[in-house]
GROMACS .gro file of C-alpha atoms in nm:
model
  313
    1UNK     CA    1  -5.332  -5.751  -0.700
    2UNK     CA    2  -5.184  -6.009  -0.448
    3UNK     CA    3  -5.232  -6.357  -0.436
    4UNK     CA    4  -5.191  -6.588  -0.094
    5UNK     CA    5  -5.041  -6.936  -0.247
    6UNK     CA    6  -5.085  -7.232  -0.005
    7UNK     CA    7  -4.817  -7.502  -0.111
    8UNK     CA    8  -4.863  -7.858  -0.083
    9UNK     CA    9  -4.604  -8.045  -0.081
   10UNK     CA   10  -4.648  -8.384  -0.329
   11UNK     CA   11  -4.461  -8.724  -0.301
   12UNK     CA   12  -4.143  -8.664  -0.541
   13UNK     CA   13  -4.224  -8.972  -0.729
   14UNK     CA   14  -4.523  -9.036  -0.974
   15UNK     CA   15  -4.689  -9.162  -1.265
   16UNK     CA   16  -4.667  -8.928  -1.551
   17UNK     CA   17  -4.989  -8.887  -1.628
   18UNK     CA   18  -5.163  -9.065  -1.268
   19UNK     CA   19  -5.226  -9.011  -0.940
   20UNK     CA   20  -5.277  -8.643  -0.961
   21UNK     CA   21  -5.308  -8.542  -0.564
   22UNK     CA   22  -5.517  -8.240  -0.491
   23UNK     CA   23  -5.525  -8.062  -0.173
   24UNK     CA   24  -5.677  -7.785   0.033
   25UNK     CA   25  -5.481  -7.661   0.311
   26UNK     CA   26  -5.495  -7.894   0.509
   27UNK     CA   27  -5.494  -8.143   0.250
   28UNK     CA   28  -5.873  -8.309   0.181
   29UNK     CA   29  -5.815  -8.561  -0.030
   30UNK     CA   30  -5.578  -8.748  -0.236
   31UNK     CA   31  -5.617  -8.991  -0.564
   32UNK     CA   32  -5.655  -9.248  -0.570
   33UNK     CA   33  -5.650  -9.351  -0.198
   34UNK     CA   34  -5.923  -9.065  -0.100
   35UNK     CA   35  -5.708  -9.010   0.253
   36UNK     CA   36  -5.891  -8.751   0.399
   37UNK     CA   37  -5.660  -8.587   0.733
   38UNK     CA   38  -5.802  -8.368   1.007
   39UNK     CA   39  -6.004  -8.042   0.892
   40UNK     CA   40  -6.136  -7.747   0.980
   41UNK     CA   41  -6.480  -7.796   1.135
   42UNK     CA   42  -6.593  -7.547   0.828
   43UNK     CA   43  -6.442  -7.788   0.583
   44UNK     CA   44  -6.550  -8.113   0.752
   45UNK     CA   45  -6.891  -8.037   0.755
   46UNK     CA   46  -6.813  -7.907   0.341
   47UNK     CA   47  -6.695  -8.243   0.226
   48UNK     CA   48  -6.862  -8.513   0.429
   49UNK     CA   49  -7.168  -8.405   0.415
   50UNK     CA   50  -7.145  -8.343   0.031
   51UNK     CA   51  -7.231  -8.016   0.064
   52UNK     CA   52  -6.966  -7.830  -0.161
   53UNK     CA   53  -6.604  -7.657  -0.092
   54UNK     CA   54  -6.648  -7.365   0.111
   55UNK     CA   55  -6.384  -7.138  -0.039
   56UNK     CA   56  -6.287  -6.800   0.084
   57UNK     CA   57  -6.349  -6.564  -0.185
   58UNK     CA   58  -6.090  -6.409  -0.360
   59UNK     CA   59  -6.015  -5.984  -0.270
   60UNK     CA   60  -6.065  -5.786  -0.591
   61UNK     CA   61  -5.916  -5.428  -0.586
   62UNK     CA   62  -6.258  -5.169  -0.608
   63UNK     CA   63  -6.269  -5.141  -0.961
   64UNK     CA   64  -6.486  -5.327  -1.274
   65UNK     CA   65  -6.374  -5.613  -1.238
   66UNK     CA   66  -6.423  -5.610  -0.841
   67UNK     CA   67  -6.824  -5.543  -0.937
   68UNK     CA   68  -6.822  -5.786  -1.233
   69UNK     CA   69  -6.724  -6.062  -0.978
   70UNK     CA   70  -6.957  -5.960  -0.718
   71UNK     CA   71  -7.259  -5.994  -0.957
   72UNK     CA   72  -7.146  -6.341  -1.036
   73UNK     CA   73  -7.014  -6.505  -0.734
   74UNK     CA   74  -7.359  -6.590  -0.610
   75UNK     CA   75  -7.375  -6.844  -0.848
   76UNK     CA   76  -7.090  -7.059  -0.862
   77UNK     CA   77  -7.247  -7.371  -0.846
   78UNK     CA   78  -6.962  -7.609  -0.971
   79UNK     CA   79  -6.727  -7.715  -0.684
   80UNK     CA   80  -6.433  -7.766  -0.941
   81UNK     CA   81  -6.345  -7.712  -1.265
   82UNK     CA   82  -6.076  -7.934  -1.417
   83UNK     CA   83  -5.870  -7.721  -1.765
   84UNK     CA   84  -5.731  -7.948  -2.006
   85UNK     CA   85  -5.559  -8.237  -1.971
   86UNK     CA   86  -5.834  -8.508  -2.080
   87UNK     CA   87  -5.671  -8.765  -2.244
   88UNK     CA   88  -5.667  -9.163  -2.260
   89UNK     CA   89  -5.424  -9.389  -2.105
   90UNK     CA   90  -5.316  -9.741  -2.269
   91UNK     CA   91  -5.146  -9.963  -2.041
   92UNK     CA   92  -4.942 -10.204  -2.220
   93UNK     CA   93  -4.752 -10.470  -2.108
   94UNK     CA   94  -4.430 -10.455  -2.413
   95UNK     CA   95  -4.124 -10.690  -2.441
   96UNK     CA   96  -3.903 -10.378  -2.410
   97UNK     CA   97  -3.947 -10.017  -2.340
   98UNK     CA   98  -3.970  -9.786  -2.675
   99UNK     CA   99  -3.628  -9.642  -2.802
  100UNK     CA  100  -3.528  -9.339  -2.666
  101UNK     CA  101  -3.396  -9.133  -3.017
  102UNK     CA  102  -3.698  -8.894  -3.119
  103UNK     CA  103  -3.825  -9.037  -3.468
  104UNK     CA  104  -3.742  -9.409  -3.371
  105UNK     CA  105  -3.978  -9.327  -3.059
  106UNK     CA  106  -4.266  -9.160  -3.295
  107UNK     CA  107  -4.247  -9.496  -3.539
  108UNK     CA  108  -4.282  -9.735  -3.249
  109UNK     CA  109  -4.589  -9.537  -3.139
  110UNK     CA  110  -4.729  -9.481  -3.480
  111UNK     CA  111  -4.743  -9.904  -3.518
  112UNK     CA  112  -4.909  -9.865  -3.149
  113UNK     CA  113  -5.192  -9.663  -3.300
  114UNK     CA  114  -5.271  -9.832  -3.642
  115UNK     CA  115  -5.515 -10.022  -3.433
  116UNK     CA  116  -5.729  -9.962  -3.096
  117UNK     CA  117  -5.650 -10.219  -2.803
  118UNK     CA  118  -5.864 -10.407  -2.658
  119UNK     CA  119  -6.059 -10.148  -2.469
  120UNK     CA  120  -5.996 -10.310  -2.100
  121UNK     CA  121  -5.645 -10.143  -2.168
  122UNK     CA  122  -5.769  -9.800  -2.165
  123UNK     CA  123  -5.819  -9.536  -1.844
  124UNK     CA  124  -5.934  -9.245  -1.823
  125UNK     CA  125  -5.609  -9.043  -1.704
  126UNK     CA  126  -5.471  -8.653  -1.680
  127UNK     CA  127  -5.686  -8.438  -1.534
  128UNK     CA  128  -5.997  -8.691  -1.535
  129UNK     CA  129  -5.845  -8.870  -1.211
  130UNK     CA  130  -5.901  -8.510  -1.011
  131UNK     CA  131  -6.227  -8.494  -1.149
  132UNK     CA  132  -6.317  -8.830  -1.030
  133UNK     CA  133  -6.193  -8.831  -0.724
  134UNK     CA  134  -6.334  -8.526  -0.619
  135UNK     CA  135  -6.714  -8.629  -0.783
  136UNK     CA  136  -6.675  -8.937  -0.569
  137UNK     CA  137  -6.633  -8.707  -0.245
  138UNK     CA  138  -6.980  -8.593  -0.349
  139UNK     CA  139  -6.839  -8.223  -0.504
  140UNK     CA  140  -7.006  -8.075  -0.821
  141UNK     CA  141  -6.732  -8.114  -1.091
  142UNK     CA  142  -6.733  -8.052  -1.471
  143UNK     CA  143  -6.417  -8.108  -1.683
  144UNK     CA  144  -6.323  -7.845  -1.968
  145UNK     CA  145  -6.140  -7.948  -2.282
  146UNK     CA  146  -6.122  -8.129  -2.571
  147UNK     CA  147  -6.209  -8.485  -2.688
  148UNK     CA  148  -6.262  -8.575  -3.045
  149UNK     CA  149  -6.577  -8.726  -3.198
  150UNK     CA  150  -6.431  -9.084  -3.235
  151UNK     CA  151  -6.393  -9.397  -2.980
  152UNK     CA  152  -6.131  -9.266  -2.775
  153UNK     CA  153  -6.347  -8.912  -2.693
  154UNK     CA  154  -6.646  -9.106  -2.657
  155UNK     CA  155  -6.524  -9.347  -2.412
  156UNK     CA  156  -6.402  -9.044  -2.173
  157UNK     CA  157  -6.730  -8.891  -2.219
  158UNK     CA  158  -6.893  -9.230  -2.116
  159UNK     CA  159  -6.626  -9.260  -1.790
  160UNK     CA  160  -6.716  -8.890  -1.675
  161UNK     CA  161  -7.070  -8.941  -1.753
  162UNK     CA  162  -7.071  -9.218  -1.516
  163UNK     CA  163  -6.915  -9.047  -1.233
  164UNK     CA  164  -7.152  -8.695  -1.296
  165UNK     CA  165  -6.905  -8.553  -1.425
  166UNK     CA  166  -7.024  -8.340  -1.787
  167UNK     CA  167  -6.716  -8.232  -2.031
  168UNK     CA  168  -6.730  -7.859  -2.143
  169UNK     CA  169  -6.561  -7.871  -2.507
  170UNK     CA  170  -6.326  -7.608  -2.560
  171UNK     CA  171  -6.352  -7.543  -2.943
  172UNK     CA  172  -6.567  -7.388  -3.151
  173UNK     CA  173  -6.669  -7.525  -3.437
  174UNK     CA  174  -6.573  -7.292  -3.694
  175UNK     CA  175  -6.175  -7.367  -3.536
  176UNK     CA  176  -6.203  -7.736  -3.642
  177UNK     CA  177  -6.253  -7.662  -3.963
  178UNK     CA  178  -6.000  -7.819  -4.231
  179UNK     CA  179  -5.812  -8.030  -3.944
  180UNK     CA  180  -5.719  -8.378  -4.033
  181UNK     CA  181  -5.825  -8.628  -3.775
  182UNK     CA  182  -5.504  -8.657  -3.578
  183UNK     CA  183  -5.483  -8.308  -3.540
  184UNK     CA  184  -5.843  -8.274  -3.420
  185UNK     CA  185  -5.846  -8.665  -3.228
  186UNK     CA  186  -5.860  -8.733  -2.860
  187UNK     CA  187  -5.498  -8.687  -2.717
  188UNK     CA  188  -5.343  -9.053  -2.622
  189UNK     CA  189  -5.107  -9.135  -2.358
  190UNK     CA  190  -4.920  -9.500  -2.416
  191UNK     CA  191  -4.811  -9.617  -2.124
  192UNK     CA  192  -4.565  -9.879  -2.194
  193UNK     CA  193  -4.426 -10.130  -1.907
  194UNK     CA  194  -4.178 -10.426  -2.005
  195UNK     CA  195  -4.139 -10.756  -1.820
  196UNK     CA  196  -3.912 -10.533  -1.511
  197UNK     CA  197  -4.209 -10.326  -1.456
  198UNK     CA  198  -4.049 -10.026  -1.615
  199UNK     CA  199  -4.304  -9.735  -1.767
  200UNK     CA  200  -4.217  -9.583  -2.084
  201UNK     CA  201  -4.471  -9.345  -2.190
  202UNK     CA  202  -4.573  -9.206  -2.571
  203UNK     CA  203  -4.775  -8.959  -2.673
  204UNK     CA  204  -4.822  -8.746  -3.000
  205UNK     CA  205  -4.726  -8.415  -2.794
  206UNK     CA  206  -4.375  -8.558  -2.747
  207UNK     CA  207  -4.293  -8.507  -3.100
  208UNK     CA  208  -4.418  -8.136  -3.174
  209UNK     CA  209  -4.268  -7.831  -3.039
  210UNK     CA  210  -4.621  -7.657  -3.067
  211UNK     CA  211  -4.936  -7.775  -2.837
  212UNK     CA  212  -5.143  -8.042  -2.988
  213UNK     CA  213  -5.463  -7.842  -2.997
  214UNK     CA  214  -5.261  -7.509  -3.096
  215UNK     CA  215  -5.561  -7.451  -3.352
  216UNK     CA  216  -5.744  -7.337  -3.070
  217UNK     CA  217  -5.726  -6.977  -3.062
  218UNK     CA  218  -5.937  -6.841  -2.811
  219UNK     CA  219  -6.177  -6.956  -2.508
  220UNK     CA  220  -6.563  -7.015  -2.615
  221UNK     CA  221  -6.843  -6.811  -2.448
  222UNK     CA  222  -6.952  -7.211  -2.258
  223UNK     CA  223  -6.579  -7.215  -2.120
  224UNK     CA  224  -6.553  -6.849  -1.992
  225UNK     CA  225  -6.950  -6.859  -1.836
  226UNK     CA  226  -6.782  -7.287  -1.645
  227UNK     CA  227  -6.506  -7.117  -1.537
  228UNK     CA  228  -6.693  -6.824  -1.388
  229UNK     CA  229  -6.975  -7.067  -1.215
  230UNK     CA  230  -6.654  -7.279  -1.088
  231UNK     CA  231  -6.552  -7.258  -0.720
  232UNK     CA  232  -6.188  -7.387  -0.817
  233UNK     CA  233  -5.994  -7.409  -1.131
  234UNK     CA  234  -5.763  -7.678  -1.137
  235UNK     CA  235  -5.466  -7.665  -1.413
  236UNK     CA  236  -5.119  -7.841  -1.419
  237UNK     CA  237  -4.865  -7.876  -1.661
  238UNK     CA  238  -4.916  -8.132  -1.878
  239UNK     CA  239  -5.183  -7.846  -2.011
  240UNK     CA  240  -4.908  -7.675  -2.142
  241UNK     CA  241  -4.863  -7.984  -2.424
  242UNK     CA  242  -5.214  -7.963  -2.502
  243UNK     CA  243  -5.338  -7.563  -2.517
  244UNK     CA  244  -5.113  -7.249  -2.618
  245UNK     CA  245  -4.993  -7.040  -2.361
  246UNK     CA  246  -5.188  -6.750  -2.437
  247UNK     CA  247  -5.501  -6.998  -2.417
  248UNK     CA  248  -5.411  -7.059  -2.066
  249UNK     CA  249  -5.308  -6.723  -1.981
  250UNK     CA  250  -5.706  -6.649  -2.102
  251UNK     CA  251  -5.877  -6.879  -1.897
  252UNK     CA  252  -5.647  -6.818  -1.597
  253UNK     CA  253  -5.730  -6.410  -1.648
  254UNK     CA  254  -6.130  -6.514  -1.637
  255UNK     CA  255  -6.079  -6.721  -1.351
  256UNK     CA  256  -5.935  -6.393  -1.138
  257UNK     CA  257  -6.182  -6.164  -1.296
  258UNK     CA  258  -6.486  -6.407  -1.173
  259UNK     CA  259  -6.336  -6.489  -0.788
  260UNK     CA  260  -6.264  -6.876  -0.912
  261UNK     CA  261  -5.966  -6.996  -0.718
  262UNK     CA  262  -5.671  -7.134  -0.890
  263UNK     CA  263  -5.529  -7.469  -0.813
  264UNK     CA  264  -5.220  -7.555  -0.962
  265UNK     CA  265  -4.990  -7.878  -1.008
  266UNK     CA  266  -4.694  -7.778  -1.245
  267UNK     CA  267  -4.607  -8.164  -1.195
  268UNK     CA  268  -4.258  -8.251  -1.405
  269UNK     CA  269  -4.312  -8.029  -1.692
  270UNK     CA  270  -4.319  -7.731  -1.443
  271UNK     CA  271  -3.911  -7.761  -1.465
  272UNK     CA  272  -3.934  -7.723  -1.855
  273UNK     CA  273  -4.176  -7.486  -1.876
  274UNK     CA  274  -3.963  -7.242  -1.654
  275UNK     CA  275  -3.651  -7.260  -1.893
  276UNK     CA  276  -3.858  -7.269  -2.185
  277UNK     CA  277  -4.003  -6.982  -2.466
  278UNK     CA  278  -4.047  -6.680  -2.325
  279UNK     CA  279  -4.428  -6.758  -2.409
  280UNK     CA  280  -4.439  -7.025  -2.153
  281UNK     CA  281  -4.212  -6.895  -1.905
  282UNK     CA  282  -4.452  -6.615  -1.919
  283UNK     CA  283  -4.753  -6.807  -1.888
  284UNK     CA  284  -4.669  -7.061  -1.580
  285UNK     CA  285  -4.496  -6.748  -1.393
  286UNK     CA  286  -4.860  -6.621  -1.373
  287UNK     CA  287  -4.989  -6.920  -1.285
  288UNK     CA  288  -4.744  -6.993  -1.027
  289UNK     CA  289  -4.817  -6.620  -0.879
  290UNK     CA  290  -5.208  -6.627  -0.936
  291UNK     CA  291  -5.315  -6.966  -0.773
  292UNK     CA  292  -5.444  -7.015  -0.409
  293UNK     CA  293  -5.306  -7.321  -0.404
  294UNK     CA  294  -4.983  -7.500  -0.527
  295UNK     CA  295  -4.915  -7.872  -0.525
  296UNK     CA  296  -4.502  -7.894  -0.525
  297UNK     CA  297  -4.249  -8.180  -0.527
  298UNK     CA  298  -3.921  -8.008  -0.296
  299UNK     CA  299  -3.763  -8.006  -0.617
  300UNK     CA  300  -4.059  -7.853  -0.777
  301UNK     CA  301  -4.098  -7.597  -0.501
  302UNK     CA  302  -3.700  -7.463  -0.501
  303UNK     CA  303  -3.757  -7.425  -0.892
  304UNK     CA  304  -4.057  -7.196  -0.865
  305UNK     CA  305  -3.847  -7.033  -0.596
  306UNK     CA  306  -3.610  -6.966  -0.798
  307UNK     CA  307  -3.834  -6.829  -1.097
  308UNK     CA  308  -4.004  -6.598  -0.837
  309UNK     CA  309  -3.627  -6.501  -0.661
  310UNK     CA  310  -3.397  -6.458  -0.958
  311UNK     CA  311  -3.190  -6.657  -0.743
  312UNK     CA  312  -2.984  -6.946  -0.907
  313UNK     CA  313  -2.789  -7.065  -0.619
   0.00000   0.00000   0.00000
């Protein structure tokens, strides 16, 4: 099967967790200043006129899956799909930025967590700033992952809610079982800036070689039948601290069986991921060969070249 990537090239410089930029080629829209460039006439009318992304469908070789995806590509009715990534930002103004050895780092962010901030601290950030921006443009958009069932989860659920934007949860029930609260909570992003306005940034995924929600061993009949009603799929790397690779490898896999089109931002983990277990390398060389669309820093981009080349030079 071959895949047609278009690449957009990102600003090489952002916030770790914000300002996700998503773009069709030409590029539609950006967060969080919503710049919207010349289009196609077929996409102009698409976007401001609220009437939905008008992607090309996906060629299938003539086989099962081929007729599988014909019988449901009448009824994608979700413009885009957002995988993983949900998570809540705290922006804290700190005296100093958090040490940089490993365990000194996890302590200073433990004391962070012993108690919730004053909630006009928090944001909705990852993958919830796509969703937004593009539910603001007036596209269909649903978010699949994980938030726990405490004050963090249910102030995302709130923020999406208020934008139209409904959460598919990716576990099943019978997965959750026997997980402490940490293991099973909302995923937290500290974002840390001292008096020189320099970001620091903490987050239990920093200080575990496996993905926070590893317990998570397979994709729920609700996430396989979003993905498959999704126009788009949008993943980047920061899913890779959240969901196992073979998780990812799953949904991406349903997402070319069903004709949804992959949009991917490998963002700074991409560089990582590429020299990293053979699981991962594995999993984000299929995602950098199955998407329609890539979003690339230059460095970014001569990285993935060199993944798909061989060539180190």
């Amino acid at each position: 099967m071959h895949h047609h990537a278009t690449i957009s090239l990102k600003p090489s410089s952002y916030s770790a967790t914000h300002h996700a930029l998503f773009s069709i080629n030409p590029p539609i829209f950006q967060n969080p200043s919503f710049l919207i460039p010349p289009l196609t006439n077929k996409l102009r009318y698409s976007i401001l006129n609220c009437r939905g992304i008008q992607i090309p469908l996906p060629k299938l070789r003539p086989n099962n899956a081929s007729t599988k995806f014909t019988s449901i590509a009448a009824v994608k009715d979700v413009d885009i799909a957002t995988l993983g990534n949900l998570c809540v930002d705290i922006v804290l103004n700190v005296p100093q930025l958090p040490p940089k050895p490993l365990q000194q780092r996890k302590a200073y962010m433990e004391q962070l967590s012993k108690s919730p901030p004053d909630k006009r601290y928090w944001e909705a950030g990852g993958n919830c700033n796509v969703a937004i921006a593009a539910a603001r443009l007036g596209l269909h958009c649903i978010s699949i992952g994980h938030v726990g069932d405490e004050i963090y989860g249910r102030f995302l659920i709130d923020v999406l809610s208020d934008e139209g934007i409904s959460i598919v949860g990716m576990n099943e029930q019978s997965e959750a079982l026997n997980l402490s609260s940490s293991d099973y909570g909302t995923l937290l992003c500290w974002v840390l800036v001292d008096p020189l306005q320099r970001h620091g940034f903490c987050s239990r995924a920093d200080f575990s070689a496996d993905p926070a929600f590893s317990w998570m061993s397979r994709l729920s009949i609700e996430v396989k039948m979003a993905i498959r009603k999704s126009k788009i799929l949008f993943c980047n790397g920061y899913d890779f601290d959240e969901l196992s690779p073979s998780l990812l490898e799953s949904a991406l896999e349903c997402a070319v069986e069903s004709g949804t089109s992959i949009f991917f931002d490998p963002g700074p983990r991409g560089k990582s991921l590429i020299a990293g277990r053979p699981e991962e390398q594995r999993a984000i060389g299929k995602l950098l060969r199955m998407s329609e669309v890539l979003l690339l820093t230059s460095e970014e981009a001569k990285f993935c070249y060199i993944l798909e080349s061989g060539n180190t030079g």
